[in-house]
Structure formats: C-alpha cells, structure tokens
Short mmCIF file of C-alpha atoms and ligand atoms in Angstrom, two decimals:
data_model
loop_
_atom_site.label_atom_id
_atom_site.label_comp_id
_atom_site.label_asym_id
_atom_site.label_seq_id
_atom_site.Cartn_x
_atom_site.Cartn_y
_atom_site.Cartn_z
CA UNK Z 21 117.58 19.10 -33.24
CA UNK Z 22 117.21 19.68 -29.51
CA UNK Z 23 117.52 23.30 -28.46
CA UNK Z 24 117.14 24.78 -24.99
CA UNK Z 25 117.65 28.25 -23.70
CA UNK Z 26 118.16 30.21 -20.55
CA UNK Z 27 116.39 33.55 -20.83
CA UNK Z 28 117.24 35.82 -17.92
CA UNK Z 29 115.93 39.34 -17.58
CA UNK Z 30 118.76 41.71 -16.64
CA UNK Z 31 117.02 42.96 -13.53
CA UNK Z 32 119.68 41.75 -11.10
CA UNK Z 33 122.58 39.34 -10.76
CA UNK Z 34 122.28 35.59 -11.26
CA UNK Z 35 120.59 34.24 -8.13
CA UNK Z 36 120.22 30.70 -6.92
CA UNK Z 37 116.90 30.03 -8.69
CA UNK Z 38 118.19 31.44 -11.96
CA UNK Z 39 121.36 29.41 -11.67
CA UNK Z 40 119.32 26.24 -11.19
CA UNK Z 41 117.12 27.03 -14.20
CA UNK Z 42 120.21 27.69 -16.32
CA UNK Z 43 121.86 24.53 -15.08
CA UNK Z 44 118.90 22.27 -15.85
CA UNK Z 45 118.45 23.71 -19.35
CA UNK Z 46 122.18 23.38 -19.98
CA UNK Z 47 122.31 19.83 -18.62
CA UNK Z 48 119.27 18.79 -20.66
CA UNK Z 49 120.78 20.26 -23.82
CA UNK Z 50 124.12 18.57 -23.21
CA UNK Z 51 122.58 15.25 -22.16
CA UNK Z 52 120.52 15.16 -25.36
CA UNK Z 53 123.39 16.31 -27.55
CA UNK Z 54 121.56 19.55 -28.28
CA UNK Z 55 122.29 23.26 -28.31
CA UNK Z 56 122.16 25.62 -25.35
CA UNK Z 57 121.24 29.23 -25.99
CA UNK Z 58 121.48 32.32 -23.83
CA UNK Z 59 118.84 34.95 -24.57
CA UNK Z 60 118.42 38.26 -22.83
CA UNK Z 61 114.85 39.30 -22.11
CA UNK Z 62 115.16 43.01 -21.54
CA UNK Z 63 111.81 44.36 -22.74
CA UNK Z 64 110.72 45.39 -19.26
CA UNK Z 65 112.40 48.76 -19.66
CA UNK Z 66 111.73 49.94 -16.11
CA UNK Z 67 113.36 46.96 -14.47
CA UNK Z 68 116.06 46.01 -16.95
CA UNK Z 69 119.56 47.39 -16.85
CA UNK Z 70 122.44 46.28 -19.07
CA UNK Z 71 124.80 46.73 -16.16
CA UNK Z 72 123.69 43.31 -14.91
CA UNK Z 73 124.74 41.46 -18.04
CA UNK Z 74 128.46 41.04 -17.22
CA UNK Z 75 127.54 39.75 -13.74
CA UNK Z 76 125.05 37.27 -15.15
CA UNK Z 77 127.55 36.04 -17.75
CA UNK Z 78 130.26 35.77 -15.12
CA UNK Z 79 127.98 33.84 -12.77
CA UNK Z 80 127.18 31.32 -15.48
CA UNK Z 81 130.80 31.00 -16.54
CA UNK Z 82 131.94 30.57 -12.97
CA UNK Z 83 129.56 27.62 -12.66
CA UNK Z 84 130.94 26.22 -15.91
CA UNK Z 85 127.68 26.68 -17.80
CA UNK Z 86 128.67 27.53 -21.35
CA UNK Z 87 126.28 28.60 -24.08
CA UNK Z 88 126.58 27.78 -27.76
CA UNK Z 89 124.62 30.77 -29.00
CA UNK Z 90 124.09 34.04 -27.22
CA UNK Z 91 124.58 37.78 -27.16
CA UNK Z 92 128.37 37.70 -26.91
CA UNK Z 93 129.11 34.58 -28.95
CA UNK Z 94 126.50 35.18 -31.66
CA UNK Z 95 124.85 32.37 -33.59
CA UNK Z 96 122.68 31.76 -36.64
CA UNK Z 97 119.39 32.91 -35.08
CA UNK Z 98 120.43 36.13 -33.38
CA UNK Z 99 120.41 38.77 -32.23
CA UNK Z 100 119.98 37.19 -28.79
CA UNK Z 101 118.89 40.35 -26.99
CA UNK Z 102 115.19 41.12 -27.28
CA UNK Z 103 115.50 44.90 -27.56
CA UNK Z 104 117.50 44.27 -30.73
CA UNK Z 105 114.62 42.31 -32.24
CA UNK Z 106 111.80 44.88 -32.21
CA UNK Z 107 111.07 44.77 -35.99
CA UNK Z 108 110.49 41.04 -35.71
CA UNK Z 109 107.86 41.46 -33.00
CA UNK Z 110 106.13 44.16 -35.04
CA UNK Z 111 105.94 41.76 -37.98
CA UNK Z 112 104.45 39.00 -35.87
CA UNK Z 113 101.93 41.39 -34.33
CA UNK Z 114 100.81 42.52 -37.77
CA UNK Z 115 100.36 38.94 -38.92
CA UNK Z 116 98.33 38.07 -35.81
CA UNK Z 117 96.13 41.14 -36.32
CA UNK Z 118 95.54 40.21 -39.95
CA UNK Z 119 94.65 36.66 -39.03
CA UNK Z 120 92.18 37.81 -36.36
CA UNK Z 121 94.17 36.39 -33.42
CA UNK Z 122 94.89 39.81 -31.99
CA UNK Z 123 93.24 43.19 -31.83
CA UNK Z 124 94.10 46.81 -31.28
CA UNK Z 125 93.18 48.24 -27.93
CA UNK Z 126 92.90 52.00 -27.44
CA UNK Z 127 92.09 52.00 -23.74
CA UNK Z 128 94.16 54.16 -21.44
CA UNK Z 129 95.68 52.46 -18.37
CA UNK Z 130 92.97 54.17 -16.28
CA UNK Z 131 90.21 52.75 -18.46
CA UNK Z 132 91.74 49.29 -18.29
CA UNK Z 133 91.91 49.55 -14.51
CA UNK Z 134 88.31 50.83 -14.23
CA UNK Z 135 87.18 47.91 -16.41
CA UNK Z 136 88.97 45.49 -14.14
CA UNK Z 137 87.28 46.97 -11.10
CA UNK Z 138 83.90 46.60 -12.76
CA UNK Z 139 84.59 42.95 -13.56
CA UNK Z 140 85.59 42.40 -9.97
CA UNK Z 141 82.47 44.13 -8.65
CA UNK Z 142 80.34 41.92 -10.90
CA UNK Z 143 81.90 38.85 -9.27
CA UNK Z 144 84.09 37.96 -12.23
CA UNK Z 145 87.84 37.71 -12.53
CA UNK Z 146 89.51 41.13 -12.52
CA UNK Z 147 90.67 41.04 -16.12
CA UNK Z 148 90.59 43.44 -19.03
CA UNK Z 149 86.91 43.78 -19.96
CA UNK Z 150 87.67 43.18 -23.65
CA UNK Z 151 85.86 46.37 -24.66
CA UNK Z 152 88.09 46.94 -27.73
CA UNK Z 153 87.74 43.34 -28.88
CA UNK Z 154 84.93 43.98 -31.32
CA UNK Z 155 85.38 47.66 -32.07
CA UNK Z 156 83.27 49.03 -34.93
CA UNK Z 157 85.24 50.82 -37.65
CA UNK Z 158 83.66 54.18 -36.85
CA UNK Z 159 84.47 53.87 -33.16
CA UNK Z 160 88.07 52.95 -33.94
CA UNK Z 161 88.37 55.95 -36.29
CA UNK Z 162 87.07 58.20 -33.52
CA UNK Z 163 89.65 56.90 -31.02
CA UNK Z 164 92.46 57.25 -33.54
CA UNK Z 165 91.29 60.78 -34.31
CA UNK Z 166 91.57 61.52 -30.58
CA UNK Z 167 95.25 60.76 -30.97
CA UNK Z 168 95.15 57.49 -29.06
CA UNK Z 169 97.79 54.90 -29.80
CA UNK Z 170 96.92 51.22 -29.86
CA UNK Z 171 98.43 48.43 -27.91
CA UNK Z 172 97.91 44.98 -29.37
CA UNK Z 173 96.10 42.38 -27.34
CA UNK Z 174 95.79 38.64 -27.77
CA UNK Z 175 92.29 37.58 -28.76
CA UNK Z 176 91.79 34.55 -26.58
CA UNK Z 177 89.32 32.24 -28.39
CA UNK Z 178 86.14 31.83 -26.33
CA UNK Z 179 85.07 29.36 -25.14
CA UNK Z 180 87.73 26.68 -24.95
CA UNK Z 181 90.34 24.97 -22.85
CA UNK Z 182 94.10 24.85 -23.10
CA UNK Z 183 96.33 22.04 -21.90
CA UNK Z 184 100.02 21.84 -21.14
CA UNK Z 185 101.56 18.37 -21.15
CA UNK Z 186 104.05 19.47 -18.58
CA UNK Z 187 107.16 17.32 -18.22
CA UNK Z 188 107.22 18.03 -14.52
CA UNK Z 189 103.62 18.68 -13.48
CA UNK Z 190 101.90 16.28 -15.87
CA UNK Z 191 98.83 17.34 -17.82
CA UNK Z 192 97.40 20.68 -16.70
CA UNK Z 193 94.37 22.38 -18.22
CA UNK Z 194 92.58 25.70 -17.79
CA UNK Z 195 89.58 27.20 -19.47
CA UNK Z 196 90.09 30.15 -21.80
CA UNK Z 197 87.73 32.23 -19.68
CA UNK Z 198 90.44 32.36 -17.09
CA UNK Z 199 92.93 33.92 -19.47
CA UNK Z 200 93.15 37.65 -20.01
CA UNK Z 201 93.21 39.20 -23.46
CA UNK Z 202 96.75 40.13 -22.54
CA UNK Z 203 98.83 42.88 -24.09
CA UNK Z 204 101.38 41.58 -26.58
CA UNK Z 205 102.79 44.85 -27.89
CA UNK Z 206 102.70 48.23 -26.24
CA UNK Z 207 101.87 51.40 -28.21
CA UNK Z 208 105.60 52.21 -28.32
CA UNK Z 209 106.32 48.94 -30.13
CA UNK Z 210 107.96 47.21 -27.17
CA UNK Z 211 106.66 43.69 -26.62
CA UNK Z 212 105.62 42.23 -23.30
CA UNK Z 213 107.34 39.14 -21.96
CA UNK Z 214 104.87 36.48 -23.13
CA UNK Z 215 104.82 37.76 -26.69
CA UNK Z 216 108.56 38.23 -27.16
CA UNK Z 217 109.17 34.89 -25.46
CA UNK Z 218 106.90 32.98 -27.87
CA UNK Z 219 108.22 34.74 -30.97
CA UNK Z 220 111.77 33.99 -29.89
CA UNK Z 221 111.14 30.42 -28.76
CA UNK Z 222 109.60 29.86 -32.19
CA UNK Z 223 112.25 31.72 -34.20
CA UNK Z 224 115.08 30.17 -32.20
CA UNK Z 225 113.50 26.72 -32.64
CA UNK Z 226 113.44 25.99 -28.94
CA UNK Z 227 112.32 22.41 -28.28
CA UNK Z 228 112.24 22.28 -24.47
CA UNK Z 229 111.79 24.92 -21.78
CA UNK Z 230 112.65 24.30 -18.15
CA UNK Z 231 111.65 27.19 -15.89
CA UNK Z 232 110.18 27.98 -12.50
CA UNK Z 233 106.58 27.12 -11.81
CA UNK Z 234 105.72 30.78 -11.38
CA UNK Z 235 105.65 30.75 -15.19
CA UNK Z 236 102.91 28.11 -15.47
CA UNK Z 237 100.21 30.73 -16.03
CA UNK Z 238 102.36 32.27 -18.75
CA UNK Z 239 102.68 28.80 -20.21
CA UNK Z 240 98.95 28.70 -20.99
CA UNK Z 241 99.09 32.05 -22.77
CA UNK Z 242 102.14 30.93 -24.67
CA UNK Z 243 100.63 27.62 -25.78
CA UNK Z 244 97.58 29.48 -27.11
CA UNK Z 245 99.79 31.89 -29.00
CA UNK Z 246 101.76 29.07 -30.56
CA UNK Z 247 98.42 27.64 -31.69
CA UNK Z 248 97.39 31.01 -33.17
CA UNK Z 249 100.68 31.03 -35.06
CA UNK Z 250 100.03 27.53 -36.33
CA UNK Z 251 103.14 26.28 -34.58
CA UNK Z 252 103.95 23.57 -32.05
CA UNK Z 253 105.08 24.87 -28.66
CA UNK Z 254 108.21 23.55 -26.97
CA UNK Z 255 107.87 20.88 -24.29
CA UNK Z 256 107.57 22.71 -20.98
CA UNK Z 257 108.77 21.66 -17.55
CA UNK Z 258 107.58 24.03 -14.84
CA UNK Z 259 109.66 23.13 -11.85
CA UNK Z 260 108.89 23.75 -8.17
CA UNK Z 261 110.38 26.70 -6.35
CA UNK Z 262 113.39 26.30 -4.16
CA UNK Z 263 112.24 26.45 -0.55
CA UNK Z 264 113.94 27.57 2.62
CA UNK Z 265 114.90 25.10 5.32
CA UNK Z 266 111.53 25.61 7.02
CA UNK Z 267 109.66 24.66 3.84
CA UNK Z 268 108.61 28.23 3.13
CA UNK Z 269 109.70 30.56 0.38
CA UNK Z 270 113.48 30.87 0.32
CA UNK Z 271 114.46 34.07 2.07
CA UNK Z 272 117.21 36.45 1.07
CA UNK Z 273 118.95 35.72 4.33
CA UNK Z 274 119.26 32.02 3.55
CA UNK Z 275 120.64 32.11 0.05
CA UNK Z 276 122.83 34.54 -1.79
CA UNK Z 277 121.26 37.01 -4.20
CA UNK Z 278 124.29 36.77 -6.47
CA UNK Z 279 125.77 33.37 -7.15
CA UNK Z 280 129.23 34.97 -7.31
CA UNK Z 281 129.02 35.58 -3.57
CA UNK Z 282 129.72 31.86 -3.19
CA UNK Z 283 132.87 32.31 -5.27
CA UNK Z 284 133.93 35.22 -3.09
CA UNK Z 285 133.32 33.21 0.07
CA UNK Z 286 135.60 30.51 -1.28
CA UNK Z 287 133.12 27.80 -2.24
CA UNK Z 288 134.44 25.72 -5.12
CA UNK Z 289 132.43 26.21 -8.29
CA UNK Z 290 132.17 22.46 -8.88
CA UNK Z 291 130.71 21.97 -5.43
CA UNK Z 292 128.13 24.74 -5.90
CA UNK Z 293 127.28 23.33 -9.31
CA UNK Z 294 126.88 19.84 -7.85
CA UNK Z 295 124.75 21.13 -4.97
CA UNK Z 296 122.44 23.20 -7.18
CA UNK Z 297 121.87 20.18 -9.39
CA UNK Z 298 120.35 18.43 -6.38
CA UNK Z 299 117.75 21.16 -5.79
CA UNK Z 300 115.06 19.24 -7.64
CA UNK Z 301 116.88 16.28 -9.13
CA UNK Z 302 118.75 13.37 -7.65
CA UNK Z 303 121.62 11.37 -8.99
CA UNK Z 304 120.81 8.16 -7.14
CA UNK Z 305 119.48 7.07 -3.79
CA UNK Z 306 122.91 6.74 -2.26
CA UNK Z 307 125.12 9.30 -3.99
CA UNK Z 308 125.06 13.05 -3.88
CA UNK Z 309 128.51 13.81 -5.23
CA UNK Z 310 129.15 13.26 -8.91
CA UNK Z 311 131.10 14.69 -11.82
CA UNK Z 312 129.64 16.67 -14.69
CA UNK Z 313 130.19 13.69 -16.98
CA UNK Z 314 128.25 11.44 -14.61
CA UNK Z 315 125.48 14.03 -14.43
CA UNK Z 316 125.21 14.33 -18.19
CA UNK Z 317 125.13 10.56 -18.61
CA UNK Z 318 122.03 10.43 -16.40
CA UNK Z 319 120.23 13.76 -16.51
CA UNK Z 320 116.72 13.85 -17.89
CA UNK Z 321 114.09 16.57 -17.56
CA UNK Z 322 111.50 13.89 -16.77
CA UNK Z 323 113.29 13.10 -13.53
CA UNK Z 324 113.04 16.61 -12.06
CA UNK Z 325 111.07 16.32 -8.83
CA UNK Z 326 107.50 17.50 -8.44
CA UNK Z 327 107.81 18.81 -4.93
CA UNK Z 328 109.86 21.79 -3.84
CA UNK Z 329 113.35 21.05 -2.61
CA UNK Z 330 114.83 22.76 0.39
CA UNK Z 331 117.97 24.80 0.30
CA UNK Z 332 120.31 23.70 3.06
CA UNK Z 333 123.46 25.77 3.48
CA UNK Z 334 124.96 23.23 5.87
CA UNK Z 335 124.85 20.64 3.15
CA UNK Z 336 126.35 23.04 0.64
CA UNK Z 337 129.19 23.71 3.09
CA UNK Z 338 129.70 20.01 3.63
CA UNK Z 339 129.80 19.45 -0.11
CA UNK Z 340 132.27 22.27 -0.60
CA UNK Z 341 134.54 20.71 2.05
CA UNK Z 342 134.25 17.37 0.31
CA UNK Z 343 135.32 18.90 -3.00
CA UNK Z 344 138.16 20.78 -1.32
CA UNK Z 345 139.49 17.55 0.21
CA UNK Z 346 139.53 15.78 -3.12
CA UNK Z 347 141.36 18.50 -5.05
CA UNK Z 348 144.84 17.58 -6.25
CA UNK Z 349 147.35 19.54 -4.15
CA UNK Z 350 148.40 21.83 -7.01
CA UNK Z 351 144.79 22.79 -7.78
CA UNK Z 352 144.10 23.41 -4.12
CA UNK Z 353 147.07 25.76 -3.86
CA UNK Z 354 146.03 27.59 -7.03
CA UNK Z 355 142.41 27.92 -5.85
CA UNK Z 356 143.61 29.25 -2.48
CA UNK Z 357 145.80 31.99 -3.94
CA UNK Z 358 143.15 34.74 -4.27
CA UNK Z 359 142.17 34.17 -0.63
CA UNK Z 360 145.69 34.70 0.67
CA UNK Z 361 146.49 38.00 -1.03
CA UNK Z 362 148.20 40.38 1.32
CA UNK Z 363 149.35 37.54 3.55
CA UNK Z 364 151.44 35.50 1.13
CA UNK Z 365 153.48 36.98 -1.72
CA UNK Z 366 152.37 35.77 -5.15
CA UNK Z 367 155.71 34.16 -6.01
CA UNK Z 368 155.31 31.72 -3.13
CA UNK Z 369 152.54 30.09 -5.16
CA UNK Z 370 154.94 29.11 -7.91
CA UNK Z 371 155.34 25.58 -6.59
CA UNK Z 372 152.73 23.39 -4.94
CA UNK Z 373 155.53 21.25 -3.47
CA UNK Z 374 157.19 24.15 -1.66
CA UNK Z 375 156.52 25.74 1.69
CA UNK Z 376 153.10 26.95 0.75
CA UNK Z 377 151.99 23.58 -0.59
CA UNK Z 378 153.04 22.02 2.70
CA UNK Z 379 151.42 24.70 4.80
CA UNK Z 380 148.13 24.63 2.88
CA UNK Z 381 148.26 20.87 2.65
CA UNK Z 382 147.92 20.73 6.43
CA UNK Z 383 144.57 22.51 6.09
CA UNK Z 384 143.08 20.79 3.06
CA UNK Z 385 141.04 18.49 5.28
CA UNK Z 386 140.23 21.25 7.73
CA UNK Z 387 138.34 23.82 5.70
CA UNK Z 388 135.04 23.80 3.85
CA UNK Z 389 135.46 27.09 2.03
CA UNK Z 390 138.72 28.69 0.95
CA UNK Z 391 138.00 31.97 2.73
CA UNK Z 392 138.66 30.12 6.00
CA UNK Z 393 142.31 29.65 5.05
CA UNK Z 394 143.72 33.11 5.65
CA UNK Z 395 142.69 33.16 9.31
CA UNK Z 396 143.88 29.61 9.83
CA UNK Z 397 147.36 29.91 8.30
CA UNK Z 398 148.22 33.45 9.45
CA UNK Z 399 150.19 32.10 12.44
CA UNK Z 400 152.84 30.75 10.06
CA UNK Z 401 153.90 34.22 8.94
CA UNK Z 402 155.69 36.95 10.83
CA UNK Z 403 158.28 36.70 13.55
CA UNK Z 404 155.88 37.07 16.45
CA UNK Z 405 152.46 35.56 17.04
CA UNK Z 406 149.68 36.86 19.26
CA UNK Z 407 148.43 34.27 21.74
CA UNK Z 408 144.70 33.83 22.09
CA UNK Z 409 143.22 33.46 25.59
CA UNK Z 410 143.14 29.69 25.52
CA UNK Z 411 146.75 29.48 24.38
CA UNK Z 412 147.82 31.88 27.11
CA UNK Z 413 145.94 29.72 29.61
CA UNK Z 414 147.90 26.62 28.52
CA UNK Z 415 151.14 28.35 29.43
CA UNK Z 416 149.88 29.95 32.61
CA UNK Z 417 148.41 26.83 34.13
CA UNK Z 418 151.78 24.98 34.03
CA UNK Z 419 154.15 26.46 36.58
CA UNK Z 420 157.14 25.02 34.73
CA UNK Z 421 155.96 25.92 31.24
CA UNK Z 422 158.13 28.96 30.76
CA UNK Z 423 161.23 27.09 31.83
CA UNK Z 424 160.43 24.23 29.44
CA UNK Z 425 159.95 26.67 26.58
CA UNK Z 426 163.29 28.39 27.23
CA UNK Z 427 165.13 25.06 27.48
CA UNK Z 428 163.40 23.69 24.42
CA UNK Z 429 164.51 26.76 22.47
CA UNK Z 430 168.11 26.10 23.53
CA UNK Z 431 167.72 22.49 22.52
CA UNK Z 432 166.31 23.31 19.08
CA UNK Z 433 169.33 25.52 18.35
CA UNK Z 434 171.26 22.34 17.75
CA UNK Z 435 168.72 20.59 15.55
CA UNK Z 436 168.79 20.99 11.76
CA UNK Z 437 165.40 22.69 11.47
CA UNK Z 438 164.66 24.22 8.06
CA UNK Z 439 165.01 28.00 7.85
CA UNK Z 440 161.93 30.17 8.22
CA UNK Z 441 159.94 31.36 5.20
CA UNK Z 442 160.71 33.46 3.14
CA UNK Z 443 164.28 32.13 3.35
CA UNK Z 444 164.96 29.40 0.85
CA UNK Z 445 163.75 26.19 2.41
CA UNK Z 446 162.91 24.47 -0.82
CA UNK Z 447 165.21 21.49 -0.12
CA UNK Z 448 163.40 20.82 3.15
CA UNK Z 449 159.92 21.26 1.73
CA UNK Z 450 160.67 19.11 -1.28
CA UNK Z 451 161.85 16.27 0.98
CA UNK Z 452 158.79 16.16 3.25
CA UNK Z 453 155.20 16.20 2.08
CA UNK Z 454 152.87 17.43 4.81
CA UNK Z 455 150.64 16.60 6.58
CA UNK Z 456 152.77 13.85 8.05
CA UNK Z 457 150.85 10.59 8.21
CA UNK Z 458 150.55 9.22 11.78
CA UNK Z 459 153.16 6.65 12.68
CA UNK Z 460 155.77 7.88 10.21
CA UNK Z 461 159.23 6.73 11.29
CA UNK Z 462 161.71 9.53 12.16
CA UNK Z 463 164.11 8.34 9.49
CA UNK Z 464 161.51 7.70 6.78
CA UNK Z 465 163.04 10.40 4.60
CA UNK Z 466 166.76 10.94 4.06
CA UNK Z 467 167.34 14.67 4.36
CA UNK Z 468 169.87 17.00 5.98
CA UNK Z 469 166.87 18.71 7.60
CA UNK Z 470 164.87 17.39 10.49
CA UNK Z 471 161.35 16.49 9.35
CA UNK Z 472 158.19 16.46 11.49
CA UNK Z 473 158.50 12.86 12.69
CA UNK Z 474 162.13 13.31 13.72
CA UNK Z 475 161.13 16.51 15.55
CA UNK Z 476 158.42 14.64 17.38
CA UNK Z 477 160.70 11.78 18.31
CA UNK Z 478 163.25 14.23 19.58
CA UNK Z 479 160.67 16.20 21.58
CA UNK Z 480 159.50 13.02 23.28
CA UNK Z 481 163.06 12.27 24.35
CA UNK Z 482 163.48 15.88 25.50
CA UNK Z 483 160.37 15.71 27.71
CA UNK Z 484 161.24 12.29 29.04
CA UNK Z 485 164.76 13.40 30.02
CA UNK Z 486 163.14 16.10 32.17
CA UNK Z 487 160.58 13.77 33.65
CA UNK Z 488 157.75 15.73 32.00
CA UNK Z 489 154.78 13.93 30.52
CA UNK Z 490 154.77 14.54 26.78
CA UNK Z 491 151.04 15.35 26.84
CA UNK Z 492 151.68 18.24 29.25
CA UNK Z 493 154.74 19.48 27.41
CA UNK Z 494 153.12 19.81 23.96
CA UNK Z 495 150.33 22.21 25.00
CA UNK Z 496 152.49 25.17 25.99
CA UNK Z 497 154.77 24.49 23.01
CA UNK Z 498 151.86 24.62 20.56
CA UNK Z 499 150.52 27.75 22.26
CA UNK Z 500 153.91 29.47 22.01
CA UNK Z 501 154.52 28.49 18.38
CA UNK Z 502 151.08 29.00 16.84
CA UNK Z 503 149.23 31.25 19.28
CA UNK Z 504 146.31 28.81 19.43
CA UNK Z 505 145.43 25.46 20.94
CA UNK Z 506 144.13 23.91 17.73
CA UNK Z 507 145.56 23.15 14.36
CA UNK Z 508 147.50 20.56 12.41
CA UNK Z 509 150.09 18.26 13.96
CA UNK Z 510 152.38 20.23 16.27
CA UNK Z 511 155.57 19.01 14.64
CA UNK Z 512 154.23 19.79 11.18
CA UNK Z 513 153.75 23.29 12.57
CA UNK Z 514 157.27 23.41 14.00
CA UNK Z 515 158.75 22.21 10.71
CA UNK Z 516 156.75 24.83 8.80
CA UNK Z 517 157.69 27.63 11.14
CA UNK Z 518 161.40 27.01 10.69
CA UNK Z 519 164.27 27.70 13.00
CA UNK Z 520 164.46 31.48 13.47
CA UNK Z 521 160.77 31.97 14.05
CA UNK Z 522 160.35 28.92 16.26
CA UNK Z 523 163.17 30.03 18.52
CA UNK Z 524 161.96 33.62 18.64
CA UNK Z 525 158.43 32.55 19.56
CA UNK Z 526 159.49 30.03 22.20
CA UNK Z 527 161.71 32.66 23.81
CA UNK Z 528 159.04 35.33 23.62
CA UNK Z 529 156.54 33.03 25.37
CA UNK Z 530 159.18 31.98 27.93
CA UNK Z 531 159.73 35.53 29.03
CA UNK Z 532 156.25 36.97 28.25
N1 LIG G 23 112.80 36.27 -18.62
C1 LIG G 23 112.03 35.30 -17.91
C2 LIG G 23 112.51 35.27 -16.47
O1 LIG G 23 113.60 35.75 -16.20
C3 LIG G 23 112.20 33.95 -18.56
C4 LIG G 23 111.05 33.04 -18.38
C5 LIG G 23 111.13 31.88 -19.34
O2 LIG G 23 112.07 31.10 -19.22
O3 LIG G 23 110.27 31.80 -20.21
O4 LIG G 23 111.84 34.78 -15.60
#
C-alpha cells in the first residue's frame, strides 16, 4: 500500500515551499491510489506553536489538498501529532540502546560545544567528539551520581558509507565519518526531528517521502537509523528549492509567507494550485494549464525536475486571470462576493443572471485577481461619480461637450432604459446577457427595455443628427457616466447604470 505524508512543523503558516511539498506528496499518493497523511512535527518546543495549526489546515484545504489520516480526522496509526507520541519514542530509544545502535551521553551543552571546537582546531569536522560513546561503567556511574541526565545519541557505525537512491537526485552517497553521532532523544524525553521522523515514517508505514533538498543530510541519518532498526526506509525524493526570479533564494518580498494571502488577494485556489504544481514539474511541453484529474493521470515523483524552478509572480497572475476567464458565470459571481462586501448588498448575489451577473460579467475578462473588482465596478453604484483627471480632461477639451451631455440627457428621458440598481430591473437584466458581443443587432432581443446595442444605435443617430463625429461624442459621455476613460463597452455601462443615475450623472457633468 502506497502511503505518503506531509509533515509540517507548526512554526508558521503554510508558505509556498510547504504548499508545494504538500501538493507533490498529495498528488503522488492520489496518482498511485495511495493514502495521504498529515502529521504534525512539533517536537521543537521553542519554535512550535499550536496556534499555527488552524492556519496550516486552512491553507491546505483552500488549495484542495485533503488528507486521509491526520490530527483532526484521525486514522488507524495515530495520534498524528508528535508530542502525543512520546512513549513510543522512549520505547524505540530503549530498543536501540539495548541493541547497541545508540548510547547515553552525559555531556552538558558546554562540553559538547568545547568538543566541537577541539575537533575543528584539529582540522576535523566540527562534530560531537563522541566522548560518551564508549563510556566505562564506573565513569557512567560517576556522571549519574553527579545528577547528570542522559540524552541518547545515535551510534553511527564506523567506518562505512550510506547511500540514498534518491528519486530526484539519483544515487547519493556519503561516508559515515561525515555524520554526527546525533542526538535522538533529549534528557527530558523529547525526541529530535530525525528520530521522531524515522519512528513515525516506520510506524505510519510511509512508502515515499517528497521533501525539500535541505533535508538531504537528514536523509542519510534517517537511512542509517532505518538500517539500525532492521527496516527498509521509504523512497526519498529531495527536490530543489524554489528560486526567486533572479535564480537566487526566494525572498520574502517575492512570495507570500502564508499561502492564504493569495486567497485574500483574490487569486483563485485552482490557479494557485496549478501554478505551484509547475514549480518543479511540468505537464507537457506545450501546456501549463490543466485540471486536477489531468494532473493525477500524469503525475509521477520520478518526473520532478532536478534543477531549481523560479517563482514568477507575473505568470501566477496570468494563470489566475486565465482561470477567472474560464469560470462559469455563476461561479465567478459567487467567488467575487467576498471581495465586494460593503459595496454590494449580499442579496444582490442571489442571481448570477441579474444586475450583478451582468455588471461582473463585463469584467470577467478584465481582471486577474478578484480583489481588482471592487475598484473597477464601484462606478456603477451611487447616484454621483467622481471624475478622474483623464475623464475630466475628455470633457474639458471639447468645447461643446457640456451641451451634448445636457441634450443627451434630455434625449434619454424618452428611451426605455432599465431603472437603476437597486430598483427592480430583473426583467431587463434577464433579457440581456452582458458583455454585449460586437456587432449585435439593436433588435436582437425582444424586450420592453432598450438593451446595449439599441442604445448604441440610438446614440449614433443622435450624434449624426447634430453633425458630431461619434468617436468624439462617446468620450465625454463615458467620462460623465463612469468617471473614467476606460472600461467595458460604453453602452453596456449605460444599460447597467440605468435611467435615474445616467441622467443625474450626465446633468451633473453638463453643469459641473
Ligand atoms: N517537519 C519537517 C519540516 O517541516 C518535515 C521534514 C520531512 O518531511 O521529513 O521541514
């Protein structure tokens, strides 16, 4: 049975690197029909804090990474939090001591440090000098009598070599001399990472481990410990770090420190998921966008790249925009709702075919992240609109503009424009689906209300009757109605704004 795990330490929120590690382990488990486990590695008591757990869980869930066994969902091989497994580590330590694969060390931290310095001065690696490795019984008794408490160290067999058949890096070997007699269990009974990790990978029957290459050195210690326990280690894949755009270590400025920041900025989870997948793996030479099903049909740990991939926020933004464009209208409206709080009342979201669906629909191709929406659609609410400098300029540079705006307001009085939101305009919005495709005939839809193409047709006739070029006429009108010079089709905007507001704004600009 294939079993993979993600084993975060609760020392902070889920960051980009952690999310990628989780994603690859999840994808490998799913692709192989295996089990995905979440395990909390909280034995570093100084750095761990349970307050991070809900954020980590939420980050994973937001990305759609679900675990089959874990602290909250339970499972047959729990508990899944290391601090709840201390008796197990004590048992393993005892067994390793008895079998001669570990030894008790009575050195104080100062003595360990002094030993390291001596090793360094002698031109050797600054490691523990192994002074407790072969302690005579009398010496041990003396240290115990002094009241010293033992930590338990791994007894690295000397000489020898250890090899990892790494699924990403290939075969890598080091000599045992390079490996410290590392501490497995502290005097207070709390295990160190490498020890708890091996005991748990063994007990939880983990078959594959995908993790960052900073853990390669730990991998050697872990493989040796599996050997001491007479067990087979999991298959390891130590994957390259995520790099910044310049090819150096990814900086905090470039990527978020909490994956949920992307949610709060309005990136779609599927897009972030898709993008993270590509930080070390590729779907095919010519496709970057794919569904989860397509990913799982293809994903294999063996295909994770050997060289570091660069994080590129531009590409993530592009991908988010691509996902936004392809959302069904109703999903898009639902996803937008949290970003429009305070601007749009919640009940307006009840129907994706109503006013809001039409308004947002005009922006679906124009935003990359949903947080852009509020600023872009704000013009459509409120009786008045503030004109930006460019918009003001469009009115000021045409000597006749104010007269046109006043006359156009008079003219629109007699057209069946829909009423302004929040009046009930559902009949109008149900009849026309915006944005209006170019070239739509004015009478394409039978409705008592004038739709965008009829409004455009009518405006052309209005300008022509006054001998004004349509191109010159539309700029001041857009400025007066929306306060800006950019945006969706002008007559989509006029339709959305509705009669009362359109007239009020045209008149305000005509006299302003
Ligand atoms: N708790 C370790 C970390 O957060 C896990 C390393 C591993 O996957 O073995 O880096």
